[in-house]
């Protein structure tokens, strides 16, 4: 299952989004222009704009506000990626050098700030107070998630609930509001907006869990960045947490994680222990449970072509291999 | 001239602002709570809230929106200081360790993001579209200013106009909109809002120039951070730019700045050259010209006690010694 059918269907609208993205981040400054256009060119699946555009089909889809929301949310996503690369000290993303690697952390910080401010500028043109409240609440939650990610790094004894809250803030909320705000901007009924919010939320949870699984199971080429970089950076994800709770693995894994420090850990052995524990397929099951919840939300919506597309998105997310 | 008269006059309102500031940045997370409260305790003169509160006196000053604007703008200011400390690699500010020094650059980046998101949340509660447009435009300009500061570092041949545009973005705009938005939130007449904007703008330009002069002329104790840290960090300010244009200094100064690199420069000799050139007092004169323009804006406003206070602010800024 791929997103091709959807891309084809909303091609014109997506092209308009792409153009608006380019226009919005244009700047007079060399560094900014280069950094922003590198980010744009690196692409990405534009999941959030797609969600906005599809959600808008439950209302009056052609509104200018819909396009602004789509671009604003993609920019927020891009800005948070740039800042994440600083936190994770990442050199590569989507097969491209990161901003922090091509320039430095300071440039990455301010490029993020700039892209974020452009997003705000666009959002400020939307005269629906609810939109601003939802956006600013989400921004707060995202930044809390970012700080938590630092606080929880290398904390191998953390609660699984901590992980779920973190990925909610890191990923699921932005997808939730992509669906919700697309519908709100298009003037869709309140009930529809609510179910779309939860559809986006569950889909986002599933998406991030799969991401965390793939970090262990996919190749460097598939990922566009070194494999197993999460755990090496101290980011404790679901496969690790499950492995740490498995009878046959827990003790050996914890011993390996306690031996030495992050620089002297035998990462290859640690990663192999986690893979061998079968925890990645258990994590996949958790992801599938979330996708089921996402499907469930769709049953409350009108059974249209759009809802079929939403199903395709959930399907793609649950089955993607990289 | 001090701000004591004004503090006394609007003490209750300022206390309310202080409480709201504390409430707004409260977080469940240790690092964030500590970092934010350290920032709050480090104080500052609360120039921007004072400007908002005074400007609101040209309308219905008791509106809740006025307080929200005051807190939102102070938070934006604080967030940008935290990010600036990363750029400047500063260990100390206002006599206190900076966030980036007590924790690290990543924590500083995210503390800034968090405080900024709190500001947005508060601002989003204000249902005046113009406020959001002004705020987001200013955010964009501020982040452009931050990137410019990186681009222009150690560029000794930069234009003086580049400097003025940079300090406009770095400082003057936020003061301009403090006055403007305070008045808008209080429902003051449009003409009043416009003159207050320019009053804040000219005052802010003057303020930053004095700041840049004091960096050369005040002591470490007065500054709460090492003296002459601007030039050592490659931040090219007005006294340096003027010295580089003075017949008796230019050549020797440029030779000194070109010799070796930023680590091997003879900074003491360079700083002495600039001080001896008399460029700091010339920069002060430029600052005074801006203050005159600020005063001039006040003549268009009703000649009330509030306008007298605005004069006091301008007076304080033009005469402050640290």
XYZ file of C-alpha atoms in Angstrom:
644
model
C 0.000 0.000 0.000
C 1.435 3.363 -0.935
C 0.168 6.900 -0.840
C 0.242 7.143 -4.657
C -3.545 7.068 -5.074
C -3.911 9.957 -2.672
C -1.037 11.962 -4.163
C -2.656 11.570 -7.571
C -6.072 12.617 -6.320
C -4.942 15.784 -4.559
C -1.974 16.521 -6.798
C -3.063 20.056 -7.685
C -3.722 20.996 -4.102
C -0.406 19.512 -2.984
C 1.426 21.437 -5.693
C -0.155 24.636 -4.422
C 1.046 23.749 -0.919
C 4.558 23.113 -2.189
C 4.648 26.503 -3.902
C 3.338 28.283 -0.844
C 5.970 26.509 1.302
C 8.699 27.816 -0.982
C 7.356 31.356 -1.015
C 6.856 31.511 2.713
C 10.385 30.526 3.754
C 12.095 32.790 1.216
C 14.489 35.137 2.959
C 17.014 37.785 2.022
C 19.746 36.008 3.890
C 22.037 33.454 2.320
C 22.290 31.056 5.225
C 18.554 31.055 5.823
C 17.664 30.640 2.193
C 20.120 27.776 1.804
C 19.149 26.068 5.031
C 15.428 26.397 4.391
C 15.602 25.285 0.789
C 17.785 22.331 1.760
C 15.051 21.358 4.200
C 12.366 21.761 1.562
C 14.308 19.810 -1.033
C 14.980 16.995 1.422
C 11.274 16.521 0.992
C 9.452 14.231 3.274
C 6.095 12.675 2.655
C 4.109 15.828 3.504
C 1.921 13.658 5.728
C 0.591 16.646 7.646
C -0.462 18.701 4.602
C -2.100 15.596 3.147
C -4.036 15.116 6.358
C -5.101 18.768 6.367
C -6.231 18.640 2.738
C -8.167 15.410 3.158
C -9.770 16.549 6.415
C -10.856 19.730 4.650
C -12.882 17.610 2.228
C -15.380 17.074 5.046
C -16.201 20.779 4.703
C -15.629 23.490 2.111
C -12.257 22.272 0.947
C -11.349 25.192 -1.288
C -10.890 27.760 1.419
C -7.657 29.721 1.515
C -7.455 29.048 5.250
C -7.068 25.333 4.545
C -3.932 25.896 2.506
C -2.534 28.205 5.170
C -3.105 25.584 7.855
C -1.457 22.911 5.711
C 1.647 25.016 5.159
C 1.778 26.309 8.742
C 1.693 22.785 10.157
C 4.334 21.465 7.761
C 6.550 24.408 8.752
C 6.068 23.668 12.455
C 7.037 20.088 11.711
C 10.133 21.211 9.784
C 11.159 23.661 12.508
C 10.906 20.968 15.148
C 12.994 18.587 13.012
C 15.749 21.201 12.772
C 15.737 21.638 16.542
C 15.555 17.866 17.074
C 18.731 17.422 15.063
C 20.483 19.652 17.575
C 19.192 17.566 20.475
C 20.069 14.303 18.785
C 23.323 15.603 17.400
C 22.259 14.136 14.056
C 24.441 14.506 10.999
C 21.987 13.044 8.512
C 18.250 13.134 7.946
C 16.344 11.813 4.945
C 19.684 11.053 3.312
C 20.751 14.710 3.497
C 23.152 16.559 5.748
C 21.277 18.248 8.579
C 21.391 22.024 9.067
C 23.346 21.614 12.292
C 25.849 19.426 10.505
C 26.259 21.625 7.392
C 26.453 24.807 9.482
C 26.300 24.528 13.257
C 23.946 24.257 16.214
C 23.376 27.995 16.393
C 22.350 28.221 12.759
C 20.061 25.231 13.279
C 18.503 26.914 16.319
C 17.795 30.114 14.458
C 16.737 28.442 11.236
C 14.193 26.594 13.353
C 13.132 29.861 14.995
C 12.809 31.524 11.613
C 10.772 28.755 10.000
C 8.619 28.668 13.078
C 8.039 32.424 12.940
C 7.029 32.107 9.282
C 4.518 29.503 10.296
C 3.094 31.848 12.913
C 2.862 34.671 10.439
C 0.797 32.524 8.129
C -1.362 31.188 10.937
C -1.991 34.706 12.218
C -3.836 35.473 8.990
C -6.516 32.963 9.910
C -9.304 34.698 11.739
C -10.656 31.745 13.703
C -9.681 32.152 17.411
C -10.060 28.409 18.021
C -7.316 27.722 15.494
C -4.855 29.884 17.413
C -5.733 28.301 20.721
C -5.287 24.791 19.366
C -2.037 25.723 17.648
C -0.488 27.413 20.663
C -1.533 24.610 22.987
C 0.110 22.139 20.626
C 3.285 24.231 20.440
C 3.512 24.167 24.205
C 3.047 20.414 24.301
C 5.624 19.884 21.564
C 8.206 21.957 23.400
C 7.464 20.086 26.632
C 8.014 16.864 24.702
C 11.364 18.137 23.478
C 12.538 18.962 26.982
C 11.297 15.578 28.214
C 13.309 13.910 25.518
C 16.427 15.485 27.023
C 15.404 14.670 30.589
C 14.610 11.065 29.734
C 17.717 10.391 27.671
C 19.727 7.400 28.916
C 17.074 6.756 31.560
C 16.662 3.031 30.957
C 14.331 2.523 33.912
C 11.676 4.938 32.710
C 8.028 4.023 32.660
C 6.339 2.910 29.432
C 3.722 5.607 30.062
C 6.482 8.197 29.917
C 7.285 6.929 26.449
C 3.680 7.150 25.282
C 3.282 10.689 26.590
C 6.515 11.645 24.905
C 5.535 10.333 21.467
C 2.115 11.916 21.877
C 3.827 15.269 22.255
C 6.562 14.562 19.737
C 4.385 13.260 16.899
C 0.780 12.326 17.538
C -0.542 15.750 18.552
C 0.627 17.468 15.388
C -1.031 14.795 13.254
C -4.162 15.023 15.387
C -4.467 18.757 14.858
C -3.570 18.426 11.174
C -6.811 16.499 10.746
C -8.730 18.641 13.216
C -7.656 22.036 11.905
C -8.094 21.033 8.277
C -11.696 20.223 9.114
C -12.197 23.333 11.265
C -10.746 25.621 8.586
C -13.133 24.066 6.068
C -16.057 24.597 8.422
C -16.822 20.892 8.915
C -19.306 19.887 11.656
C -17.886 19.779 15.182
C -18.439 16.039 15.577
C -16.475 15.373 12.402
C -13.615 17.584 13.612
C -13.469 15.618 16.876
C -13.351 12.198 15.249
C -10.729 13.419 12.819
C -8.657 14.683 15.747
C -8.666 11.205 17.282
C -8.032 9.577 13.929
C -4.925 11.756 13.548
C -3.888 11.137 17.119
C -4.053 7.328 16.932
C -2.450 7.338 13.511
C 0.350 9.521 14.854
C 0.977 7.217 17.819
C 1.160 4.261 15.460
C 3.406 6.218 13.089
C 5.949 7.047 15.773
C 6.021 3.506 17.170
C 6.735 2.166 13.673
C 9.421 4.816 13.315
C 11.001 3.612 16.522
C 10.794 -0.015 15.395
C 12.305 0.760 11.985
C 15.221 2.480 13.689
C 16.175 -1.030 14.839
C 15.080 -3.092 11.854
C 15.676 -1.003 8.719
C 18.990 -0.392 7.008
C 20.935 2.853 6.958
C 20.025 3.254 3.301
C 16.318 2.821 3.976
C 16.409 5.236 6.916
C 18.541 7.930 5.304
C 20.522 8.064 8.567
C 22.609 5.563 10.581
C 20.608 2.584 11.888
C 19.863 2.236 15.601
C 20.777 5.854 16.182
C 17.955 6.300 18.705
C 19.382 4.036 21.361
C 22.943 5.222 20.743
C 21.746 8.768 21.442
C 20.064 7.569 24.621
C 16.556 7.864 23.204
C 14.656 5.113 24.962
C 11.933 3.809 22.647
C 9.300 1.085 22.831
C 11.393 -1.848 21.516
C 14.005 -1.133 24.202
C 11.412 -0.713 26.944
C 9.711 -3.987 26.011
C 13.036 -5.836 25.824
C 13.870 -4.521 29.286
C 10.664 -6.164 30.531
C 11.269 -9.598 28.967
C 12.343 -12.363 31.278
C 15.109 -13.738 29.093
C 16.575 -10.412 28.091
C 16.048 -7.888 30.879
C 18.985 -8.812 33.053
C 21.588 -9.169 30.320
C 20.375 -5.996 28.619
C 20.439 -3.919 31.780
C 23.894 -5.232 32.645
C 25.141 -4.195 29.203
C 23.540 -0.761 29.543
C 25.047 -0.225 32.970
C 28.527 -1.297 31.956
C 30.755 1.653 31.166
C 29.170 4.812 29.820
C 27.492 5.854 26.595
C 30.816 6.071 24.814
C 32.108 2.664 25.865
C 28.854 0.686 25.658
C 28.987 -2.328 23.391
C 26.179 -0.938 21.233
C 26.263 -3.761 18.689
C 25.685 -6.345 21.422
C 22.946 -4.210 23.002
C 21.129 -3.763 19.698
C 21.410 -7.470 18.937
C 19.952 -8.329 22.369
C 16.958 -6.097 21.681
C 16.412 -7.520 18.194
C 16.718 -11.103 19.449
C 14.240 -10.460 22.248
C 11.416 -10.151 19.723
C 10.458 -6.807 21.213
C 10.290 -5.090 17.837
C 7.436 -7.303 16.677
C 5.663 -6.754 19.984
C 6.039 -3.029 19.480
C 4.558 -3.471 16.007
C 1.543 -5.069 17.633
C 1.067 -2.038 19.836
C 1.254 0.109 16.726
C -1.427 -2.054 15.124
C -3.698 -1.566 18.128
C -3.451 2.180 17.627
C -4.213 1.823 13.934
C -7.322 -0.175 14.817
C -8.442 2.661 17.041
C -7.806 5.040 14.157
C -9.949 2.911 11.820
C -12.631 2.853 14.462
C -12.858 6.648 14.429
C -13.512 6.544 10.701
C -16.682 4.497 11.189
C -18.278 7.602 12.729
C -17.603 9.630 9.593
C -19.607 9.739 6.344
C -18.499 6.763 4.250
C -17.135 8.750 1.320
C -14.117 8.580 -0.962
C -12.319 10.854 1.482
C -12.847 8.430 4.330
C -11.480 5.702 2.059
C -8.361 7.844 1.589
C -8.041 8.266 5.327
C -8.117 4.474 5.620
C -5.340 4.305 3.048
C -3.227 6.653 5.147
C -3.691 4.510 8.238
C -2.957 1.423 6.179
C 0.195 2.924 4.716
C 1.431 3.947 8.130
C 0.856 0.578 9.717
C 2.580 -1.287 6.902
C 5.433 0.957 5.897
C 8.845 -0.659 5.855
C 10.936 2.548 6.024
C 16.740 59.840 36.763
C 15.450 56.415 37.686
C 12.312 54.492 36.987
C 11.305 54.589 40.684
C 8.458 57.072 40.192
C 6.925 54.879 37.541
C 7.422 51.639 39.480
C 5.674 53.269 42.448
C 2.798 54.501 40.345
C 2.044 51.196 38.630
C 3.240 48.934 41.444
C -0.004 46.983 41.722
C -0.244 46.389 38.018
C 3.403 45.329 37.858
C 2.895 42.911 40.732
C 0.010 41.348 38.859
C 2.286 40.966 35.834
C 4.980 39.349 37.949
C 2.499 36.827 39.334
C 1.133 36.032 35.911
C 4.700 35.546 34.619
C 5.355 33.014 37.358
C 2.109 31.134 36.767
C 2.534 31.013 33.031
C 6.002 29.448 32.958
C 5.233 26.845 35.628
C 5.925 23.367 34.302
C 5.891 19.823 35.594
C 9.458 19.301 34.590
C 12.399 19.939 36.854
C 14.810 21.383 34.332
C 12.193 23.696 32.854
C 10.926 24.902 36.196
C 14.445 25.579 37.394
C 15.592 27.229 34.194
C 12.490 29.390 33.907
C 12.460 30.456 37.510
C 16.166 31.269 37.356
C 15.365 33.528 34.434
C 12.487 35.146 36.294
C 14.528 35.649 39.454
C 17.379 37.165 37.484
C 14.844 39.928 37.046
C 15.489 42.645 34.602
C 13.841 46.002 34.526
C 10.607 44.758 32.963
C 10.871 47.625 30.483
C 8.474 45.992 28.045
C 5.666 45.338 30.554
C 6.067 48.894 31.849
C 5.695 50.210 28.322
C 2.619 48.055 27.743
C 0.993 49.187 30.998
C 1.706 52.851 30.409
C 0.576 52.710 26.794
C -2.653 51.094 27.965
C -3.365 54.205 30.013
C -4.217 55.954 26.742
C -7.258 53.662 26.584
C -9.136 51.436 29.005
C -6.147 50.321 31.006
C -7.832 47.681 33.146
C -8.490 45.200 30.417
C -7.317 41.629 30.917
C -5.872 41.701 27.391
C -3.418 44.384 28.488
C -1.925 42.137 31.156
C -1.728 39.269 28.701
C 0.141 41.416 26.197
C 2.536 42.617 28.896
C 3.375 39.077 29.980
C 3.500 37.696 26.435
C 5.992 40.353 25.344
C 8.219 39.903 28.398
C 8.236 36.152 27.709
C 9.216 36.706 24.082
C 12.018 38.922 25.351
C 13.145 36.269 27.857
C 12.997 33.498 25.251
C 15.127 35.505 22.873
C 17.674 36.200 25.638
C 18.002 32.465 26.293
C 18.617 31.807 22.601
C 20.985 34.782 22.381
C 23.124 33.289 25.136
C 23.615 30.253 22.925
C 24.667 32.425 19.997
C 26.976 34.538 22.130
C 28.217 31.580 24.110
C 27.555 33.673 27.237
C 28.219 32.271 30.685
C 26.743 35.167 32.635
C 23.793 37.521 32.273
C 22.519 39.985 34.854
C 25.045 38.600 37.324
C 23.584 35.095 37.041
C 24.716 31.965 35.274
C 22.937 31.607 31.947
C 20.755 28.582 31.171
C 23.226 27.380 28.541
C 26.031 27.635 31.070
C 24.197 25.945 33.977
C 22.811 23.211 31.727
C 23.783 23.175 28.058
C 22.934 24.624 24.652
C 20.199 22.096 24.020
C 18.431 22.880 27.275
C 18.751 26.577 26.470
C 17.268 26.028 23.040
C 14.280 24.154 24.384
C 13.781 26.395 27.393
C 13.587 29.244 24.914
C 11.132 27.261 22.776
C 9.042 26.464 25.828
C 8.901 30.027 27.145
C 8.100 31.191 23.662
C 5.269 28.670 23.346
C 3.848 29.871 26.660
C 3.881 33.367 25.307
C 1.977 32.252 22.240
C -0.567 30.429 24.337
C -1.299 33.590 26.268
C -1.368 35.730 23.153
C -3.751 33.293 21.465
C -6.357 34.157 24.084
C -6.541 37.702 22.772
C -9.268 37.969 20.182
C -7.937 40.930 18.221
C -6.599 39.687 14.851
C -4.381 42.765 14.471
C -2.508 41.774 17.634
C -1.588 38.387 16.161
C -0.487 39.866 12.890
C 1.746 42.414 14.613
C 3.165 39.786 16.963
C 3.960 37.259 14.279
C 5.497 39.872 12.006
C 7.712 40.945 14.901
C 8.690 37.355 15.670
C 9.785 36.928 12.081
C 11.835 40.102 12.185
C 13.434 39.117 15.509
C 14.460 35.731 14.162
C 15.862 37.354 11.020
C 17.846 39.661 13.315
C 19.224 36.663 15.164
C 20.402 34.994 11.991
C 21.901 38.276 10.798
C 23.811 38.517 14.037
C 25.477 35.203 13.192
C 26.073 36.165 9.567
C 27.552 39.527 10.504
C 29.795 38.260 13.296
C 33.452 39.187 12.830
C 32.542 41.124 9.693
C 34.431 44.323 10.506
C 33.752 45.925 7.144
C 29.973 45.827 7.466
C 27.846 48.854 6.701
C 26.548 51.054 9.534
C 23.065 50.589 8.051
C 23.429 46.852 8.624
C 23.985 47.624 12.299
C 20.916 49.847 12.545
C 18.700 47.259 10.860
C 20.082 44.596 13.191
C 19.347 46.532 16.395
C 15.941 47.448 15.064
C 15.185 43.754 14.798
C 17.048 42.790 17.941
C 15.581 45.405 20.284
C 13.663 48.350 18.893
C 10.774 46.465 17.304
C 9.807 44.670 20.491
C 9.757 47.964 22.388
C 7.798 49.576 19.568
C 5.103 46.935 19.677
C 5.089 46.944 23.485
C 3.807 50.501 23.304
C 1.629 49.868 20.285
C -0.024 46.661 21.498
C -0.584 48.026 25.006
C -2.538 50.854 23.408
C -4.355 48.595 20.944
C -5.364 46.146 23.670
C -6.726 49.063 25.683
C -8.679 50.316 22.689
C -6.776 53.603 22.349
C -7.325 55.703 19.186
C -5.392 54.579 16.123
C -3.336 57.783 15.924
C -2.214 57.322 19.528
C -1.211 53.723 18.824
C 0.894 54.842 15.871
C 2.759 57.566 17.770
C 3.354 55.172 20.637
C 4.780 52.649 18.193
C 7.323 55.183 16.989
C 8.026 56.344 20.529
C 8.862 52.733 21.451
C 10.868 52.251 18.290
C 13.102 55.309 18.762
C 13.468 54.585 22.456
C 14.486 51.019 21.637
C 17.091 52.143 19.116
C 18.534 54.500 21.699
C 18.410 51.783 24.346
C 20.388 49.301 22.283
C 23.000 51.858 21.261
C 23.544 52.757 24.924
C 23.775 49.044 25.691
C 26.462 48.699 23.061
C 28.332 51.720 24.423
C 28.143 50.464 28.012
C 29.615 47.162 26.911
C 32.808 49.158 26.327
C 32.596 51.687 29.136
C 30.969 49.986 32.140
C 32.630 47.562 34.509
C 32.004 43.831 34.737
C 30.215 44.428 38.035
C 27.903 47.029 36.545
C 27.151 44.862 33.524
C 26.658 41.576 35.374
C 28.802 39.950 32.675
C 32.384 40.385 31.410
C 33.091 43.826 29.935
C 33.640 44.242 26.190
C 32.174 40.831 25.544
C 30.416 42.053 22.393
C 33.521 42.648 20.356
C 35.258 39.562 21.684
C 32.311 37.518 20.426
C 32.587 39.227 17.081
C 29.463 41.334 17.556
C 30.211 44.501 15.645
C 28.475 47.426 17.345
C 28.287 51.175 16.768
C 31.384 52.230 18.781
C 33.500 49.789 16.755
C 31.964 50.867 13.459
C 32.557 54.542 14.248
C 36.146 53.888 15.376
C 36.736 52.052 12.109
C 35.726 55.233 10.283
C 37.957 57.630 12.244
C 41.053 58.869 10.492
C 43.429 58.377 13.399
C 42.163 54.974 14.426
C 40.851 53.132 11.389
C 44.117 51.794 10.054
C 45.607 50.673 13.353
C 42.306 49.123 14.419
C 41.812 47.226 11.187
C 45.396 45.961 11.313
C 44.834 44.689 14.847
C 41.558 43.030 13.832
C 43.146 41.340 10.838
C 46.160 40.055 12.754
C 45.739 36.431 13.823
C 42.253 35.140 14.466
C 39.583 35.670 17.092
C 41.480 33.549 19.576
C 44.820 35.274 19.157
C 43.642 38.874 18.738
C 45.099 41.314 21.228
C 41.642 42.233 22.513
C 42.900 44.582 25.235
C 44.749 46.687 22.677
C 41.758 46.626 20.313
C 39.336 47.708 23.022
C 41.711 50.464 24.149
C 41.995 51.740 20.578
C 38.214 51.991 20.324
C 37.861 53.714 23.696
C 40.656 56.176 22.880
C 39.084 57.004 19.530
C 36.210 58.766 21.274
C 33.749 56.678 19.302
C 31.737 55.740 22.381
C 30.746 59.348 23.015
C 29.879 59.761 19.350
C 27.685 56.695 19.589
C 26.051 58.261 22.635
C 25.218 61.268 20.489
C 23.478 59.028 17.971
C 21.540 57.540 20.843
C 20.534 61.033 21.941
C 19.266 61.819 18.455
C 16.968 58.824 18.680
C 15.754 59.911 22.105
C 14.917 63.326 20.687
C 12.842 61.656 18.021
C 11.118 59.669 20.751
C 10.325 62.855 22.698
C 9.013 64.364 19.521
C 6.433 61.588 19.165
C 5.149 62.406 22.642
C 4.196 65.932 21.590
C 1.445 64.430 19.455
C -0.090 62.697 22.463
C -2.410 64.163 25.140
C -0.208 65.939 27.681
C -1.124 63.783 30.668
C 0.678 62.208 33.606
C 1.134 59.120 31.467
C 2.945 61.085 28.785
C 5.143 62.527 31.546
C 5.983 58.949 32.548
C 6.834 58.094 28.965
C 9.243 61.034 28.995
C 10.784 59.623 32.149
C 11.363 56.306 30.421
C 13.096 57.995 27.514
C 15.099 60.097 29.940
C 16.140 57.061 31.964
C 17.218 55.204 28.862
C 19.293 58.032 27.502
C 21.094 58.605 30.800
C 21.531 55.138 32.251
C 25.045 54.234 33.259
C 24.632 50.451 33.317
